mmCIF file of C-alpha atoms in Angstrom:
data_model
loop_
_atom_site.group_PDB
_atom_site.id
_atom_site.type_symbol
_atom_site.label_atom_id
_atom_site.label_comp_id
_atom_site.label_asym_id
_atom_site.label_seq_id
_atom_site.Cartn_x
_atom_site.Cartn_y
_atom_site.Cartn_z
ATOM 1 C CA MET A 118 0.002 -0.010 -0.037
ATOM 2 C CA LYS A 119 2.898 2.418 0.842
ATOM 3 C CA LYS A 120 4.428 1.778 -2.650
ATOM 4 C CA ILE A 121 1.131 2.532 -4.403
ATOM 5 C CA PHE A 122 0.776 5.750 -2.388
ATOM 6 C CA TYR A 123 4.369 6.730 -3.100
ATOM 7 C CA VAL A 124 3.999 6.099 -6.917
ATOM 8 C CA LEU A 125 0.694 8.052 -6.995
ATOM 9 C CA SER A 126 2.257 10.865 -5.074
ATOM 10 C CA LEU A 127 5.103 10.991 -7.585
ATOM 11 C CA ILE A 128 2.736 11.040 -10.511
ATOM 12 C CA ILE A 129 0.653 13.823 -9.036
ATOM 13 C CA ILE A 130 3.706 15.974 -8.107
ATOM 14 C CA SER A 131 5.194 15.475 -11.574
ATOM 15 C CA GLN A 132 1.998 16.954 -13.065
ATOM 16 C CA PHE A 133 2.583 20.261 -11.178
ATOM 17 C CA THR A 134 6.269 20.700 -11.870
ATOM 18 C CA GLY A 135 8.377 20.457 -14.890
ATOM 19 C CA CYS A 136 11.983 19.969 -15.653
ATOM 20 C CA ILE A 137 13.924 22.601 -17.622
ATOM 21 C CA VAL A 138 16.087 21.104 -20.335
ATOM 22 C CA PHE A 139 18.335 22.668 -22.973
ATOM 23 C CA HIS A 140 20.103 21.456 -26.105
ATOM 24 C CA SER A 141 23.644 22.752 -25.455
ATOM 25 C CA VAL A 142 25.822 25.076 -23.508
ATOM 26 C CA SER A 143 28.763 26.922 -24.971
ATOM 27 C CA TYR A 144 31.666 28.856 -23.353
ATOM 28 C CA ASP A 145 33.981 31.495 -24.729
ATOM 29 C CA VAL A 146 36.597 32.012 -21.974
ATOM 30 C CA ASN A 147 38.946 35.002 -22.260
ATOM 31 C CA VAL A 148 42.020 34.363 -20.115
ATOM 32 C CA ASN A 149 44.430 37.155 -18.998
ATOM 33 C CA ASP A 150 48.064 36.399 -18.345
ATOM 34 C CA ASP A 151 47.444 36.426 -14.565
ATOM 35 C CA GLY A 152 44.817 33.689 -14.775
ATOM 36 C CA THR A 153 41.851 36.069 -14.335
ATOM 37 C CA GLY A 154 39.385 36.611 -17.149
ATOM 38 C CA THR A 155 35.833 36.648 -18.402
ATOM 39 C CA ALA A 156 33.483 33.963 -19.592
ATOM 40 C CA LEU A 157 30.516 34.154 -21.958
ATOM 41 C CA LEU A 158 28.112 31.341 -21.350
ATOM 42 C CA THR A 159 25.285 30.622 -23.891
ATOM 43 C CA ILE A 160 22.562 28.107 -22.999
ATOM 44 C CA GLU A 161 20.695 27.153 -26.187
ATOM 45 C CA ASN A 162 17.151 26.009 -26.858
ATOM 46 C CA ILE A 163 15.661 25.992 -23.395
ATOM 47 C CA LYS A 164 12.529 23.832 -23.078
ATOM 48 C CA THR A 165 10.348 22.190 -20.473
ATOM 49 C CA ASP A 166 8.772 18.791 -20.042
ATOM 50 C CA ALA A 167 6.004 20.293 -17.922
ATOM 51 C CA THR A 168 2.555 19.046 -18.901
ATOM 52 C CA THR A 169 0.242 21.720 -17.420
ATOM 53 C CA LYS A 170 -0.021 25.478 -17.814
ATOM 54 C CA ASP A 171 0.772 26.056 -14.099
ATOM 55 C CA ALA A 172 3.917 23.905 -14.299
ATOM 56 C CA ILE A 173 5.061 25.725 -17.439
ATOM 57 C CA ASP A 174 4.419 29.031 -15.659
ATOM 58 C CA VAL A 175 6.660 27.837 -12.784
ATOM 59 C CA ASP A 176 9.470 27.027 -15.204
ATOM 60 C CA VAL A 177 9.163 30.364 -17.034
ATOM 61 C CA LYS A 178 9.163 32.257 -13.781
ATOM 62 C CA SER A 179 12.170 30.260 -12.611
ATOM 63 C CA ILE A 180 14.130 31.444 -15.617
ATOM 64 C CA LEU A 181 12.794 35.036 -15.629
ATOM 65 C CA GLU A 182 12.581 35.832 -11.993
ATOM 66 C CA HIS A 183 15.545 33.896 -10.687
ATOM 67 C CA GLY A 184 18.071 33.536 -13.499
ATOM 68 C CA TRP A 185 17.410 36.766 -15.384
ATOM 69 C CA LYS A 186 16.241 39.296 -12.784
ATOM 70 C CA SER A 187 17.024 38.283 -9.216
ATOM 71 C CA GLN A 188 19.802 39.497 -6.949
ATOM 72 C CA GLN A 189 19.865 35.976 -5.438
ATOM 73 C CA PHE A 190 21.223 34.589 -8.721
ATOM 74 C CA ILE A 191 24.033 37.162 -8.732
ATOM 75 C CA ASP A 192 24.820 36.364 -5.120
ATOM 76 C CA ASP A 193 24.789 32.567 -5.748
ATOM 77 C CA MET A 194 27.202 33.033 -8.674
ATOM 78 C CA LYS A 195 29.411 35.356 -6.602
ATOM 79 C CA SER A 196 29.717 32.615 -3.974
ATOM 80 C CA GLU A 197 31.067 30.376 -6.770
ATOM 81 C CA GLY A 198 33.671 32.965 -7.721
ATOM 82 C CA LYS A 199 31.702 34.233 -10.764
ATOM 83 C CA ILE A 200 31.000 38.003 -10.796
ATOM 84 C CA ILE A 201 28.030 38.400 -13.238
ATOM 85 C CA THR A 202 28.572 41.347 -15.585
ATOM 86 C CA SER A 203 25.467 40.763 -17.798
ATOM 87 C CA ARG A 204 22.676 38.304 -18.307
ATOM 88 C CA ASN A 205 19.985 38.148 -20.918
ATOM 89 C CA VAL A 206 17.300 35.842 -22.195
ATOM 90 C CA VAL A 207 16.582 36.036 -25.948
ATOM 91 C CA VAL A 208 14.479 34.347 -28.538
ATOM 92 C CA GLU A 209 16.272 33.421 -31.738
ATOM 93 C CA LYS A 210 14.626 31.350 -34.467
ATOM 94 C CA GLU A 211 11.737 30.462 -32.064
ATOM 95 C CA LYS A 212 14.190 29.122 -29.471
ATOM 96 C CA LEU A 213 14.797 30.508 -25.981
ATOM 97 C CA ASN A 214 18.436 31.090 -25.124
ATOM 98 C CA ALA A 215 20.116 32.463 -22.046
ATOM 99 C CA ILE A 216 23.393 34.477 -22.277
ATOM 100 C CA ILE A 217 25.475 35.122 -19.200
ATOM 101 C CA SER A 218 28.835 36.946 -18.949
ATOM 102 C CA TYR A 219 30.946 36.855 -15.855
ATOM 103 C CA GLN A 220 34.419 37.684 -14.529
ATOM 104 C CA PHE A 221 36.543 35.230 -12.587
ATOM 105 C CA ALA A 222 39.739 35.561 -10.532
ATOM 106 C CA GLU A 223 40.732 31.881 -10.956
ATOM 107 C CA ILE A 224 40.386 29.816 -14.145
ATOM 108 C CA SER A 225 39.066 26.845 -12.033
ATOM 109 C CA ARG A 226 35.847 28.867 -11.488
ATOM 110 C CA VAL A 227 34.916 28.128 -15.089
ATOM 111 C CA GLU A 228 33.467 24.603 -15.052
ATOM 112 C CA GLY A 229 36.611 23.313 -13.296
ATOM 113 C CA LEU A 230 39.114 24.417 -16.008
ATOM 114 C CA GLN A 231 42.662 23.913 -14.898
ATOM 115 C CA PHE A 232 46.016 25.381 -15.749
ATOM 116 C CA ASP A 233 49.205 23.308 -15.664
ATOM 117 C CA ASP A 234 51.828 25.437 -17.405
ATOM 118 C CA PRO A 235 51.903 25.545 -20.441
ATOM 119 C CA TYR A 236 48.346 24.111 -20.831
ATOM 120 C CA TYR A 237 44.799 24.876 -19.921
ATOM 121 C CA TYR A 238 42.554 21.793 -19.754
ATOM 122 C CA LEU A 239 39.041 20.647 -18.964
ATOM 123 C CA THR A 240 38.339 17.056 -17.950
ATOM 124 C CA VAL A 241 34.829 15.690 -18.400
ATOM 125 C CA PRO A 242 33.242 12.238 -18.009
ATOM 126 C CA VAL A 243 33.299 9.968 -21.103
ATOM 127 C CA GLU A 244 29.483 10.060 -21.246
ATOM 128 C CA ASP A 245 29.512 13.881 -21.805
ATOM 129 C CA SER A 246 29.305 15.031 -25.426
ATOM 130 C CA ILE A 247 31.688 17.614 -26.641
ATOM 131 C CA ILE A 248 30.131 19.276 -29.708
ATOM 132 C CA SER A 249 32.981 21.620 -30.594
ATOM 133 C CA THR A 250 36.161 23.286 -29.195
ATOM 134 C CA ASN A 251 39.198 25.220 -30.394
ATOM 135 C CA GLY A 252 41.282 22.987 -28.185
ATOM 136 C CA GLN A 253 42.519 19.416 -28.756
ATOM 137 C CA ILE A 254 40.410 16.498 -27.454
ATOM 138 C CA THR A 255 41.903 13.468 -25.867
ATOM 139 C CA ARG A 256 39.625 10.461 -25.017
ATOM 140 C CA THR A 257 40.382 7.580 -22.738
ATOM 141 C CA LYS A 258 38.156 4.885 -21.350
ATOM 142 C CA ASP A 259 37.869 6.926 -18.104
ATOM 143 C CA TYR A 260 37.478 10.532 -19.238
ATOM 144 C CA GLN A 261 37.695 13.097 -22.027
ATOM 145 C CA ARG A 262 39.989 16.069 -21.851
ATOM 146 C CA ILE A 263 40.149 19.273 -23.864
ATOM 147 C CA VAL A 264 43.597 20.814 -23.854
ATOM 148 C CA TRP A 265 44.556 24.361 -24.980
ATOM 149 C CA ASP A 266 48.090 25.751 -25.200
ATOM 150 C CA LYS A 267 48.489 28.864 -23.000
ATOM 151 C CA SER A 268 49.069 30.924 -26.190
ATOM 152 C CA ILE A 269 45.390 30.547 -26.962
ATOM 153 C CA LYS A 270 43.693 33.474 -25.190
ATOM 154 C CA ILE A 271 40.006 32.539 -25.939
ATOM 155 C CA LEU A 272 39.200 28.954 -24.871
ATOM 156 C CA LYS A 273 36.079 27.765 -26.617
ATOM 157 C CA PHE A 274 33.997 24.641 -25.976
ATOM 158 C CA LYS A 275 30.390 23.603 -26.516
ATOM 159 C CA MET A 276 28.739 20.699 -24.730
ATOM 160 C CA TYR A 277 25.605 18.736 -25.557
ATOM 161 C CA SER A 278 22.990 18.552 -22.832
ATOM 162 C CA ASP A 279 19.698 16.981 -24.050
ATOM 163 C CA ASP A 280 17.753 16.029 -27.116
ATOM 164 C CA THR A 281 15.298 18.948 -27.348
ATOM 165 C CA SER A 282 13.562 17.582 -30.373
ATOM 166 C CA ARG A 283 12.059 14.638 -28.454
ATOM 167 C CA ASP A 284 8.272 14.353 -27.911
ATOM 168 C CA GLY A 285 6.809 15.966 -24.827
ATOM 169 C CA LEU A 286 9.014 18.967 -24.647
ATOM 170 C CA LYS A 287 7.685 22.524 -25.058
ATOM 171 C CA SER A 288 9.717 25.509 -26.120
ATOM 172 C CA LEU A 289 9.656 28.250 -23.525
ATOM 173 C CA ALA A 290 10.185 30.896 -26.209
ATOM 174 C CA GLU A 291 6.429 31.590 -26.776
ATOM 175 C CA TYR A 292 5.819 31.791 -22.993
ATOM 176 C CA PHE A 293 8.821 34.098 -22.527
ATOM 177 C CA LEU A 294 7.497 36.390 -25.302
ATOM 178 C CA LYS A 295 4.048 36.563 -23.580
ATOM 179 C CA GLU A 296 5.693 37.637 -20.327
ATOM 180 C CA ASN A 297 7.763 40.372 -21.941
#
C-alpha cells in the first residue's frame, strides 16, 4: 500500500512541476596572463517537459525571476567565484536562449578548467558529449579532456545537454514572449 501511495504521489507531483532542459551550453573564456578573465556562457534552446499550464508558468518564472532578474542569482554566482557582468534571455529562431557573462579571478571557477603550465585543460566524463572546441580533445576509457596551449587566449567549447527535439518538450520561447 505504501508503494502505491508513493507512486501516486510522484505522478501527482510531476504533473505540477516540470524539468527545464536545454540542447547545449557553450563557453567563450577569455584568459588574462594572470589567470583572471571573463566567460561568456550561452545556453541554447531551453525547453520544459511540464505538462500543465501552471507547471510551465513555474518554469518560465524560474528562468525570468531567478536567473534573469534576481539578486539571489548574482549572489549565488558570486559565492562560486563568478562575478556576473551581464545576463540576458533572448528568442532566436523560435528558441529560447540564455546568455550570461561573468568575470573570474581563478580559471578553475569556469566549469573546473585547470592550468598546468603551459596548458589549460578541462576534464569531463566519457558520457559527456563535446560538440565543438578550439582545443585538442583526448579520449580515454575513463574521461575526455580538452587541452589548450596557453598561447590561446580565448578557450572555446560547446557541450551537448539533451535532445530537445524529443516528444513531450515545449519551447519556452512563446511563454517568454508573452511575459515580456
